[in-house]
PDB file of C-alpha atoms in Angstrom:
ATOM      1  CA  UNK A   1      -4.583 146.506  27.880  1.00 33.00           C
ATOM      2  CA  UNK A   2      -2.548 143.314  27.876  1.00 42.00           C
ATOM      3  CA  UNK A   3      -1.635 142.197  24.378  1.00 41.00           C
ATOM      4  CA  UNK A   4      -2.610 138.651  25.272  1.00 49.00           C
ATOM      5  CA  UNK A   5      -6.275 139.576  24.985  1.00 53.00           C
ATOM      6  CA  UNK A   6      -6.172 141.206  21.554  1.00 60.00           C
ATOM      7  CA  UNK A   7      -8.240 138.408  20.065  1.00 70.00           C
ATOM      8  CA  UNK A   8      -8.614 138.367  16.298  1.00 73.00           C
ATOM      9  CA  UNK A   9     -12.405 138.116  16.380  1.00 73.00           C
ATOM     10  CA  UNK A  10     -12.781 141.178  18.618  1.00 80.00           C
ATOM     11  CA  UNK A  11     -15.253 143.749  17.335  1.00 84.00           C
ATOM     12  CA  UNK A  12     -14.827 147.289  18.649  1.00 90.00           C
ATOM     13  CA  UNK A  13     -18.415 148.188  17.829  1.00 92.00           C
ATOM     14  CA  UNK A  14     -19.600 145.187  19.817  1.00 92.00           C
ATOM     15  CA  UNK A  15     -17.307 146.164  22.676  1.00 92.00           C
ATOM     16  CA  UNK A  16     -18.743 149.691  22.742  1.00 94.00           C
ATOM     17  CA  UNK A  17     -22.296 148.312  22.671  1.00 95.00           C
ATOM     18  CA  UNK A  18     -21.574 145.827  25.459  1.00 95.00           C
ATOM     19  CA  UNK A  19     -19.915 148.513  27.587  1.00 96.00           C
ATOM     20  CA  UNK A  20     -22.950 150.769  27.228  1.00 96.00           C
ATOM     21  CA  UNK A  21     -25.334 147.934  28.125  1.00 96.00           C
ATOM     22  CA  UNK A  22     -23.219 147.068  31.166  1.00 97.00           C
ATOM     23  CA  UNK A  23     -23.095 150.705  32.252  1.00 97.00           C
ATOM     24  CA  UNK A  24     -26.879 151.119  31.993  1.00 96.00           C
ATOM     25  CA  UNK A  25     -27.413 147.828  33.823  1.00 95.00           C
ATOM     26  CA  UNK A  26     -24.987 148.677  36.634  1.00 96.00           C
ATOM     27  CA  UNK A  27     -26.296 152.209  37.212  1.00 96.00           C
ATOM     28  CA  UNK A  28     -29.531 150.934  38.765  1.00 93.00           C
ATOM     29  CA  UNK A  29     -27.571 149.130  41.485  1.00 95.00           C
ATOM     30  CA  UNK A  30     -25.783 152.211  42.777  1.00 96.00           C
ATOM     31  CA  UNK A  31     -27.474 152.670  46.129  1.00 95.00           C
ATOM     32  CA  UNK A  32     -26.901 152.515  49.864  1.00 94.00           C
ATOM     33  CA  UNK A  33     -25.465 149.194  50.912  1.00 95.00           C
ATOM     34  CA  UNK A  34     -23.786 148.483  47.591  1.00 97.00           C
ATOM     35  CA  UNK A  35     -20.032 148.654  48.150  1.00 97.00           C
ATOM     36  CA  UNK A  36     -18.878 148.336  44.571  1.00 97.00           C
ATOM     37  CA  UNK A  37     -19.528 147.123  41.040  1.00 98.00           C
ATOM     38  CA  UNK A  38     -16.901 145.506  38.820  1.00 98.00           C
ATOM     39  CA  UNK A  39     -16.926 144.646  35.123  1.00 98.00           C
ATOM     40  CA  UNK A  40     -15.061 141.442  34.331  1.00 97.00           C
ATOM     41  CA  UNK A  41     -14.486 139.284  31.245  1.00 93.00           C
ATOM     42  CA  UNK A  42     -14.461 140.728  27.759  1.00 92.00           C
ATOM     43  CA  UNK A  43     -15.297 144.303  28.708  1.00 94.00           C
ATOM     44  CA  UNK A  44     -12.436 144.438  31.209  1.00 94.00           C
ATOM     45  CA  UNK A  45     -10.007 142.774  28.798  1.00 90.00           C
ATOM     46  CA  UNK A  46     -10.931 145.044  25.916  1.00 90.00           C
ATOM     47  CA  UNK A  47     -12.373 142.543  23.465  1.00 88.00           C
ATOM     48  CA  UNK A  48     -15.861 141.474  22.461  1.00 90.00           C
ATOM     49  CA  UNK A  49     -17.345 139.305  19.739  1.00 88.00           C
ATOM     50  CA  UNK A  50     -20.436 137.184  19.109  1.00 88.00           C
ATOM     51  CA  UNK A  51     -19.218 134.558  21.585  1.00 88.00           C
ATOM     52  CA  UNK A  52     -18.597 136.961  24.472  1.00 90.00           C
ATOM     53  CA  UNK A  53     -20.922 137.918  27.297  1.00 94.00           C
ATOM     54  CA  UNK A  54     -21.051 140.667  29.887  1.00 96.00           C
ATOM     55  CA  UNK A  55     -19.758 139.744  33.352  1.00 96.00           C
ATOM     56  CA  UNK A  56     -20.669 142.003  36.265  1.00 97.00           C
ATOM     57  CA  UNK A  57     -19.933 141.526  39.974  1.00 97.00           C
ATOM     58  CA  UNK A  58     -21.988 143.500  42.509  1.00 97.00           C
ATOM     59  CA  UNK A  59     -20.608 143.655  46.049  1.00 98.00           C
ATOM     60  CA  UNK A  60     -23.138 144.551  48.737  1.00 97.00           C
ATOM     61  CA  UNK A  61     -23.444 144.602  52.488  1.00 96.00           C
ATOM     62  CA  UNK A  62     -25.055 141.508  54.037  1.00 92.00           C
ATOM     63  CA  UNK A  63     -28.246 143.325  54.948  1.00 91.00           C
ATOM     64  CA  UNK A  64     -28.511 145.493  51.833  1.00 91.00           C
ATOM     65  CA  UNK A  65     -31.576 145.112  49.630  1.00 88.00           C
ATOM     66  CA  UNK A  66     -31.175 145.360  45.877  1.00 89.00           C
ATOM     67  CA  UNK A  67     -33.559 144.699  42.972  1.00 84.00           C
ATOM     68  CA  UNK A  68     -34.053 141.017  42.059  1.00 81.00           C
ATOM     69  CA  UNK A  69     -30.996 139.992  40.093  1.00 83.00           C
ATOM     70  CA  UNK A  70     -31.099 136.804  37.984  1.00 84.00           C
ATOM     71  CA  UNK A  71     -27.625 135.438  37.351  1.00 88.00           C
ATOM     72  CA  UNK A  72     -28.314 135.151  33.607  1.00 88.00           C
ATOM     73  CA  UNK A  73     -30.323 137.512  31.449  1.00 91.00           C
ATOM     74  CA  UNK A  74     -30.242 138.905  27.908  1.00 92.00           C
ATOM     75  CA  UNK A  75     -30.230 142.527  26.826  1.00 92.00           C
ATOM     76  CA  UNK A  76     -30.209 143.420  23.127  1.00 92.00           C
ATOM     77  CA  UNK A  77     -29.056 139.936  22.239  1.00 91.00           C
ATOM     78  CA  UNK A  78     -26.105 139.893  24.649  1.00 93.00           C
ATOM     79  CA  UNK A  79     -26.050 137.677  27.715  1.00 95.00           C
ATOM     80  CA  UNK A  80     -25.326 139.316  31.052  1.00 95.00           C
ATOM     81  CA  UNK A  81     -23.905 137.193  33.844  1.00 95.00           C
ATOM     82  CA  UNK A  82     -24.386 139.002  37.120  1.00 95.00           C
ATOM     83  CA  UNK A  83     -22.724 137.809  40.319  1.00 94.00           C
ATOM     84  CA  UNK A  84     -23.999 139.279  43.587  1.00 96.00           C
ATOM     85  CA  UNK A  85     -21.329 139.026  46.265  1.00 96.00           C
ATOM     86  CA  UNK A  86     -21.701 139.528  50.009  1.00 96.00           C
ATOM     87  CA  UNK A  87     -18.858 141.957  50.662  1.00 97.00           C
ATOM     88  CA  UNK A  88     -18.718 141.219  54.394  1.00 96.00           C
ATOM     89  CA  UNK A  89     -18.384 137.475  53.730  1.00 96.00           C
ATOM     90  CA  UNK A  90     -15.859 137.967  50.949  1.00 97.00           C
ATOM     91  CA  UNK A  91     -13.402 139.708  53.267  1.00 96.00           C
ATOM     92  CA  UNK A  92     -12.559 136.403  54.956  1.00 95.00           C
ATOM     93  CA  UNK A  93     -13.474 134.035  52.125  1.00 97.00           C
ATOM     94  CA  UNK A  94     -10.836 132.002  50.313  1.00 96.00           C
ATOM     95  CA  UNK A  95     -10.972 132.822  46.613  1.00 97.00           C
ATOM     96  CA  UNK A  96     -10.318 129.995  44.192  1.00 97.00           C
ATOM     97  CA  UNK A  97      -7.511 130.273  41.666  1.00 96.00           C
ATOM     98  CA  UNK A  98     -10.042 130.645  38.835  1.00 96.00           C
ATOM     99  CA  UNK A  99     -11.896 133.455  40.603  1.00 97.00           C
ATOM    100  CA  UNK A 100      -8.660 135.256  41.363  1.00 98.00           C
ATOM    101  CA  UNK A 101      -7.566 134.916  37.746  1.00 97.00           C
ATOM    102  CA  UNK A 102     -10.894 136.369  36.578  1.00 96.00           C
ATOM    103  CA  UNK A 103     -10.224 139.465  38.679  1.00 97.00           C
ATOM    104  CA  UNK A 104      -6.742 140.015  37.260  1.00 95.00           C
ATOM    105  CA  UNK A 105      -8.581 141.750  34.407  1.00 94.00           C
ATOM    106  CA  UNK A 106     -11.242 144.040  35.825  1.00 96.00           C
ATOM    107  CA  UNK A 107     -12.790 147.406  35.245  1.00 97.00           C
ATOM    108  CA  UNK A 108     -13.934 149.057  38.443  1.00 98.00           C
ATOM    109  CA  UNK A 109     -17.239 150.745  37.656  1.00 98.00           C
ATOM    110  CA  UNK A 110     -18.245 151.848  41.152  1.00 98.00           C
ATOM    111  CA  UNK A 111     -16.069 151.883  44.267  1.00 98.00           C
ATOM    112  CA  UNK A 112     -16.695 155.127  46.175  1.00 97.00           C
ATOM    113  CA  UNK A 113     -14.667 154.168  49.249  1.00 97.00           C
ATOM    114  CA  UNK A 114     -11.963 152.137  47.531  1.00 98.00           C
ATOM    115  CA  UNK A 115     -12.984 149.000  49.422  1.00 98.00           C
ATOM    116  CA  UNK A 116     -13.355 146.807  46.346  1.00 98.00           C
ATOM    117  CA  UNK A 117      -9.984 147.881  44.981  1.00 98.00           C
ATOM    118  CA  UNK A 118      -8.437 147.022  48.344  1.00 98.00           C
ATOM    119  CA  UNK A 119     -10.234 143.667  48.515  1.00 98.00           C
ATOM    120  CA  UNK A 120      -9.090 142.639  45.037  1.00 98.00           C
ATOM    121  CA  UNK A 121      -5.510 143.729  45.669  1.00 97.00           C
ATOM    122  CA  UNK A 122      -5.466 141.550  48.782  1.00 97.00           C
ATOM    123  CA  UNK A 123      -7.142 138.488  47.262  1.00 97.00           C
ATOM    124  CA  UNK A 124      -5.755 138.195  43.750  1.00 97.00           C
ATOM    125  CA  UNK A 125      -1.917 138.134  43.765  1.00 97.00           C
ATOM    126  CA  UNK A 126      -0.065 134.823  43.499  1.00 97.00           C
ATOM    127  CA  UNK A 127       1.646 134.279  46.830  1.00 96.00           C
ATOM    128  CA  UNK A 128       5.277 133.084  46.990  1.00 97.00           C
ATOM    129  CA  UNK A 129       4.369 129.829  48.740  1.00 96.00           C
ATOM    130  CA  UNK A 130       1.636 129.128  46.183  1.00 97.00           C
ATOM    131  CA  UNK A 131       4.034 129.773  43.340  1.00 98.00           C
ATOM    132  CA  UNK A 132       6.612 127.412  44.817  1.00 97.00           C
ATOM    133  CA  UNK A 133       4.030 124.658  45.241  1.00 97.00           C
ATOM    134  CA  UNK A 134       2.753 125.080  41.690  1.00 97.00           C
ATOM    135  CA  UNK A 135       6.288 124.901  40.344  1.00 98.00           C
ATOM    136  CA  UNK A 136       7.219 121.780  42.285  1.00 97.00           C
ATOM    137  CA  UNK A 137       3.924 119.953  41.783  1.00 97.00           C
ATOM    138  CA  UNK A 138       3.551 120.986  38.163  1.00 98.00           C
ATOM    139  CA  UNK A 139       6.992 119.950  36.962  1.00 98.00           C
ATOM    140  CA  UNK A 140       7.000 116.741  39.047  1.00 98.00           C
ATOM    141  CA  UNK A 141       3.507 115.530  38.167  1.00 98.00           C
ATOM    142  CA  UNK A 142       3.975 116.408  34.498  1.00 98.00           C
ATOM    143  CA  UNK A 143       6.889 113.980  34.279  1.00 97.00           C
ATOM    144  CA  UNK A 144       5.085 111.370  36.386  1.00 97.00           C
ATOM    145  CA  UNK A 145       1.917 111.357  34.296  1.00 98.00           C
ATOM    146  CA  UNK A 146       3.593 111.564  30.890  1.00 97.00           C
ATOM    147  CA  UNK A 147       6.609 109.324  31.451  1.00 95.00           C
ATOM    148  CA  UNK A 148       5.375 106.852  34.006  1.00 96.00           C
ATOM    149  CA  UNK A 149       1.592 106.568  34.044  1.00 98.00           C
ATOM    150  CA  UNK A 150       1.310 106.493  30.268  1.00 98.00           C
ATOM    151  CA  UNK A 151       3.690 103.520  30.241  1.00 97.00           C
ATOM    152  CA  UNK A 152       1.803 101.860  33.065  1.00 97.00           C
ATOM    153  CA  UNK A 153      -1.430 101.907  31.055  1.00 98.00           C
ATOM    154  CA  UNK A 154       0.315 100.806  27.873  1.00 97.00           C
ATOM    155  CA  UNK A 155       1.586  97.760  29.746  1.00 97.00           C
ATOM    156  CA  UNK A 156      -1.899  97.167  31.148  1.00 97.00           C
ATOM    157  CA  UNK A 157      -3.255  97.218  27.630  1.00 97.00           C
ATOM    158  CA  UNK A 158      -5.447 100.335  27.864  1.00 98.00           C
ATOM    159  CA  UNK A 159      -4.197 102.950  25.418  1.00 97.00           C
ATOM    160  CA  UNK A 160      -7.086 105.341  26.029  1.00 97.00           C
ATOM    161  CA  UNK A 161      -6.110 105.590  29.701  1.00 98.00           C
ATOM    162  CA  UNK A 162      -2.533 106.217  28.593  1.00 98.00           C
ATOM    163  CA  UNK A 163      -3.686 109.116  26.411  1.00 98.00           C
ATOM    164  CA  UNK A 164      -5.738 110.460  29.307  1.00 98.00           C
ATOM    165  CA  UNK A 165      -2.666 110.402  31.558  1.00 98.00           C
ATOM    166  CA  UNK A 166      -0.711 112.263  28.885  1.00 98.00           C
ATOM    167  CA  UNK A 167      -3.346 115.010  28.793  1.00 97.00           C
ATOM    168  CA  UNK A 168      -3.250 115.357  32.582  1.00 98.00           C
ATOM    169  CA  UNK A 169       0.528 115.611  32.536  1.00 98.00           C
ATOM    170  CA  UNK A 170       0.377 118.392  29.978  1.00 98.00           C
ATOM    171  CA  UNK A 171      -2.087 120.287  32.168  1.00 97.00           C
ATOM    172  CA  UNK A 172       0.294 119.983  35.122  1.00 98.00           C
ATOM    173  CA  UNK A 173       3.130 121.282  32.956  1.00 98.00           C
ATOM    174  CA  UNK A 174       1.070 124.328  32.013  1.00 98.00           C
ATOM    175  CA  UNK A 175       0.506 125.004  35.732  1.00 98.00           C
ATOM    176  CA  UNK A 176       4.281 125.076  36.199  1.00 98.00           C
ATOM    177  CA  UNK A 177       4.711 127.434  33.236  1.00 98.00           C
ATOM    178  CA  UNK A 178       2.190 129.907  34.658  1.00 98.00           C
ATOM    179  CA  UNK A 179       3.917 129.811  38.040  1.00 98.00           C
ATOM    180  CA  UNK A 180       7.329 130.264  36.422  1.00 98.00           C
ATOM    181  CA  UNK A 181       5.968 133.437  34.810  1.00 98.00           C
ATOM    182  CA  UNK A 182       4.434 134.623  38.114  1.00 97.00           C
ATOM    183  CA  UNK A 183       0.936 134.206  36.698  1.00 97.00           C
ATOM    184  CA  UNK A 184      -2.206 132.698  38.168  1.00 97.00           C
ATOM    185  CA  UNK A 185      -3.541 129.601  36.415  1.00 97.00           C
ATOM    186  CA  UNK A 186      -6.484 130.616  34.196  1.00 96.00           C
ATOM    187  CA  UNK A 187      -9.855 128.946  33.806  1.00 94.00           C
ATOM    188  CA  UNK A 188      -9.660 125.838  31.620  1.00 94.00           C
ATOM    189  CA  UNK A 189     -11.191 127.438  28.532  1.00 92.00           C
ATOM    190  CA  UNK A 190      -8.484 130.122  28.572  1.00 93.00           C
ATOM    191  CA  UNK A 191      -5.543 127.981  29.674  1.00 95.00           C
ATOM    192  CA  UNK A 192      -3.831 127.185  26.398  1.00 94.00           C
ATOM    193  CA  UNK A 193      -4.537 130.578  24.838  1.00 92.00           C
ATOM    194  CA  UNK A 194      -2.876 132.244  27.820  1.00 93.00           C
ATOM    195  CA  UNK A 195       0.033 129.795  27.823  1.00 96.00           C
ATOM    196  CA  UNK A 196       0.940 130.970  24.333  1.00 93.00           C
ATOM    197  CA  UNK A 197       1.260 134.551  25.596  1.00 92.00           C
ATOM    198  CA  UNK A 198       3.727 133.815  28.419  1.00 96.00           C
ATOM    199  CA  UNK A 199       7.122 135.475  28.209  1.00 95.00           C
ATOM    200  CA  UNK A 200       9.147 132.513  29.481  1.00 97.00           C
ATOM    201  CA  UNK A 201       8.428 129.349  27.519  1.00 97.00           C
ATOM    202  CA  UNK A 202      10.380 126.281  26.386  1.00 97.00           C
ATOM    203  CA  UNK A 203      12.657 126.753  23.397  1.00 95.00           C
ATOM    204  CA  UNK A 204      10.707 126.641  20.104  1.00 96.00           C
ATOM    205  CA  UNK A 205       7.530 126.220  22.109  1.00 97.00           C
ATOM    206  CA  UNK A 206       5.044 126.734  19.291  1.00 95.00           C
ATOM    207  CA  UNK A 207       6.717 124.116  17.105  1.00 97.00           C
ATOM    208  CA  UNK A 208       7.195 121.669  19.961  1.00 97.00           C
ATOM    209  CA  UNK A 209       3.679 121.948  21.343  1.00 97.00           C
ATOM    210  CA  UNK A 210       2.252 121.144  17.903  1.00 97.00           C
ATOM    211  CA  UNK A 211       4.261 117.930  17.891  1.00 97.00           C
ATOM    212  CA  UNK A 212       2.969 117.141  21.367  1.00 98.00           C
ATOM    213  CA  UNK A 213      -0.677 117.872  20.607  1.00 96.00           C
ATOM    214  CA  UNK A 214      -0.765 116.174  17.211  1.00 96.00           C
ATOM    215  CA  UNK A 215      -2.340 112.715  17.403  1.00 96.00           C
ATOM    216  CA  UNK A 216      -1.856 110.596  14.287  1.00 95.00           C
ATOM    217  CA  UNK A 217      -3.122 107.361  15.790  1.00 96.00           C
ATOM    218  CA  UNK A 218      -3.959 105.591  19.031  1.00 96.00           C
ATOM    219  CA  UNK A 219      -0.824 103.569  19.569  1.00 97.00           C
ATOM    220  CA  UNK A 220       2.105 103.072  21.911  1.00 97.00           C
ATOM    221  CA  UNK A 221       4.434 104.333  19.186  1.00 97.00           C
ATOM    222  CA  UNK A 222       2.484 107.567  18.887  1.00 97.00           C
ATOM    223  CA  UNK A 223       2.634 108.108  22.640  1.00 97.00           C
ATOM    224  CA  UNK A 224       6.403 107.599  22.516  1.00 97.00           C
ATOM    225  CA  UNK A 225       6.743 110.164  19.713  1.00 98.00           C
ATOM    226  CA  UNK A 226       4.694 112.736  21.617  1.00 98.00           C
ATOM    227  CA  UNK A 227       6.537 111.920  24.835  1.00 98.00           C
ATOM    228  CA  UNK A 228       9.911 112.648  23.250  1.00 97.00           C
ATOM    229  CA  UNK A 229       8.684 116.034  22.009  1.00 97.00           C
ATOM    230  CA  UNK A 230       7.253 116.848  25.433  1.00 98.00           C
ATOM    231  CA  UNK A 231      10.382 115.837  27.346  1.00 98.00           C
ATOM    232  CA  UNK A 232      12.463 118.254  25.279  1.00 97.00           C
ATOM    233  CA  UNK A 233      10.280 121.068  26.633  1.00 98.00           C
ATOM    234  CA  UNK A 234      10.286 119.622  30.146  1.00 98.00           C
ATOM    235  CA  UNK A 235      14.076 119.316  30.253  1.00 98.00           C
ATOM    236  CA  UNK A 236      14.459 122.901  29.041  1.00 98.00           C
ATOM    237  CA  UNK A 237      12.239 124.212  31.845  1.00 98.00           C
ATOM    238  CA  UNK A 238      13.433 121.982  34.697  1.00 98.00           C
ATOM    239  CA  UNK A 239      16.709 123.860  35.482  1.00 97.00           C
ATOM    240  CA  UNK A 240      14.778 127.124  35.655  1.00 97.00           C
ATOM    241  CA  UNK A 241      12.316 125.631  38.118  1.00 97.00           C
ATOM    242  CA  UNK A 242      15.164 124.224  40.207  1.00 97.00           C
ATOM    243  CA  UNK A 243      16.773 127.669  40.375  1.00 97.00           C
ATOM    244  CA  UNK A 244      13.490 129.318  41.336  1.00 96.00           C
ATOM    245  CA  UNK A 245      12.793 126.975  44.239  1.00 96.00           C
ATOM    246  CA  UNK A 246      16.504 126.480  45.077  1.00 95.00           C
ATOM    247  CA  UNK A 247      16.118 122.731  45.198  1.00 95.00           C
ATOM    248  CA  UNK A 248      17.156 119.834  42.925  1.00 95.00           C
ATOM    249  CA  UNK A 249      14.492 117.796  41.181  1.00 94.00           C
ATOM    250  CA  UNK A 250      15.497 114.722  43.192  1.00 93.00           C
ATOM    251  CA  UNK A 251      13.953 116.381  46.247  1.00 92.00           C
ATOM    252  CA  UNK A 252      10.722 117.382  44.498  1.00 93.00           C
ATOM    253  CA  UNK A 253       9.286 113.869  44.698  1.00 84.00           C
ATOM    254  CA  UNK A 254       9.601 113.867  48.484  1.00 85.00           C
ATOM    255  CA  UNK A 255       7.292 116.894  48.633  1.00 87.00           C
ATOM    256  CA  UNK A 256       4.658 115.869  46.087  1.00 82.00           C
TER     257      UNK A 256
END
């Protein structure tokens, strides 16, 4: 189990209970026409607490009939989110980044012919061309939003828009960090938590990111302070991105 998901609030008793509930729930869907069943989320990642729910994906043939399956239901006080997937359609479907990230942590419950394992292995990995685009776009747009668009809105007299541009630039920077570490970009609610666990980060990242995220006031001076802290991280990462894509930053802007 990846150390990044050893969350402090995890309760092993709750995890065992949730796993048993998921197992009992999934058993009734093992039948002809069901290709596979996958546990996702907390059960797959090995944590569970009062905020977690059970995520189950059921893959079936297009013409297979299964019992009525509400997407949301509660069993013993725990919410179950059940996703019924048409296996035949999923073969050619384009999976979003968020969906692919969700399947990076999975527990295969039922896969008699290995088709679900094969499907996931084909769909999930970050492709080289995707990684290159994330690196170039992320590092370029981060600088554009935080250096340029924040200043634009300061000069236009709208500080709130400037702060909004700063937040967008930081999100773009995180995209570049995930790509630099050969990782898919997580769902928004997991993004910062997962950033902290990356192996390759800017120097003194935890201290620097606190300076960047801290907001003492709504002012141009405060944006400048945060910008300086951010650009130290950006400048540390830029040469690494340039080496990865074998291209100088001056050329990035032509592609974005």
